[in-house]
Amino acid sequence: MTQKNSQTLAWQAMSRDHHLAPFSDVKQLAEKGPRIITSAKGVYLWDSEGNKILDGMAGLWCVAVGYGRDELADVAAQQMKELPYYNLFFQTAHPPALELAKAISDVAPAGMSHVFFTGSGSEGNDTVLRMVRHYWAIQGKPSKKVIIGRINGYHGSTVAGAGLGGMSGMHQQAGQIPDIVHIPQPYWFGEGGDMSEADFGVWAAEQLEKKILEVGEENVAAFIAEPIQGAGGVIIPPSTYWPKVKEILAKYDILFVADEVICGFGRTGEWFGSDYYDLKPDLMTIAKGLTSGYIPMGGVIVRDKVAKVISEGGDFNHGFTYSGHPVAAAVGLENLRILRDEKIIEQVHADTAPYLQQRLRELADHPLVGEVRGLGMLGAIELVKDKATRARYEGKGVGMICRQHCFDNGLIMRAVGDTMIIAPPLVISRAEIDELVEKARKCLDLTYQAIQQA
Ligand SMILES: *Cc1c(COP(=O)(O)O)cnc(C)c1O
């Protein structure tokens, strides 16, 4: 182990003595100290030790246009000078929020032309919960309150976000709020057993209908789902899943919420995951790629029929001090301009995503790899003991071992259990994809050696 420089040690002491970190093993963090990221450009990060790291996760799925885009910094500075803050409460508005609402509706699926702004994806899903219940109450159906989510879905970390999500660890620590229920996820590799992928997709979709009937249609407000589960492990549903879900949704009078916080703004090679799967949702939660993570912002895109009911319902007793913050909105607008003018999503669709997917799948021959799956700028590598039975190395923490090797070799991949996942910036080039895949293979080799020796 090389000696850390004194500045790194000073920052790590501040971490230990003063900072409570989100989503971290805080005990381990206090012992090892965090890696300190100090600067970034394109798809690369630099840490306080001078290491250059390829960011295979685009931060937390968000840095769509890559790091270091001066245009985003410039519009933020300009907006701070012009109007650093005003709010959207009590019959006021400001140009950046209105222009961004219009710009979002221009790229949103047809018939979804209204936006409610929040400060994050979690707040977006809190808004969803209140909005869908309000929607039914206005129409004289206050019993329609229950929201159906999915086990291992992720919808953020506010109390409503964690409740809508299906992460058991979060439920255990936070408690659960009433009138939210969960159905199984369409995770064939992990849970499909002996079923074919196609049959399992239909089975998982049918769990929605089963739940609607169990709870009673008259009590169900909405179904919420990510088009592709991100934090759950880049779970790409079997091709039979969404068509069957759509068929079920068409039979019942409930709203459908697509959580597009990860899939939105180009990650699938379409503007939204709902475009990719032709989902026709009633509401879409957005955040992350909306501003490429340069500044916090989220929101909910609302179908016109829902917006009409809400807007005729009088007071909507909901909003955030920073809803549609002018600086965030200015950055969002410029980010959308970059995505559009530089044809970044077209390039993902036609060139770099197919290339990434082709190259990633070369890793399937590795002895540790049970499956490589992916779509657009999303990928997952399943680490297994037995390729045929999909059995894991139980209790070895193979995913964390692999993640550490990645860190040590200049690549960020995330581990979800024993699933390695990637979601690089949308602007990643072919040469950078080559580098990513080569580094990933090297880290798989190192992980494999480590567990053979253990
Ligand atoms: C990240 C995420 C959220 C939460 O967004 P925050 O901005 O962290 O509150 C919600 N839904 C999905 C699908 C996400 O990936």
Coordinates of C-alpha atoms and ligand atoms in Angstrom, one line a residue, residues 61 120-123 125 154-156 226 259 261-262 287-288, ligand 1:
W61 CA -26.5 7.2 -13.4
S120 CA -34.9 15.3 -6.8
G121 CA -36.2 11.9 -8.0
S122 CA -37.3 11.0 -4.5
E123 CA -39.3 14.2 -4.2
N125 CA -42.1 10.1 -6.3
Y154 CA -36.0 1.7 -6.4
H155 CA -37.9 4.9 -6.1
G156 CA -35.7 7.0 -3.9
E226 CA -39.0 1.5 -13.5
D259 CA -40.2 5.9 -12.9
V261 CA -35.3 8.7 -13.2
I262 CA -32.6 6.4 -14.8
A287 CA -34.4 13.5 -12.3
K288 CA -30.7 12.5 -12.9
Ligands
LIG1 C1 -32.1 7.6 -8.2 C2 -33.5 7.2 -8.3 C3 -34.5 7.8 -7.6 C4 -34.2 8.8 -6.6 O1 -33.7 10.0 -7.1 P1 -32.9 11.0 -6.0 O2 -32.6 12.2 -6.9 O3 -31.8 10.3 -5.5 O4 -33.9 11.3 -5.0 C5 -35.8 7.4 -7.9 N1 -36.1 6.5 -8.8 C6 -35.1 5.9 -9.5 C7 -35.5 4.9 -10.5 C8 -33.8 6.2 -9.3 O5 -32.8 5.5 -9.9

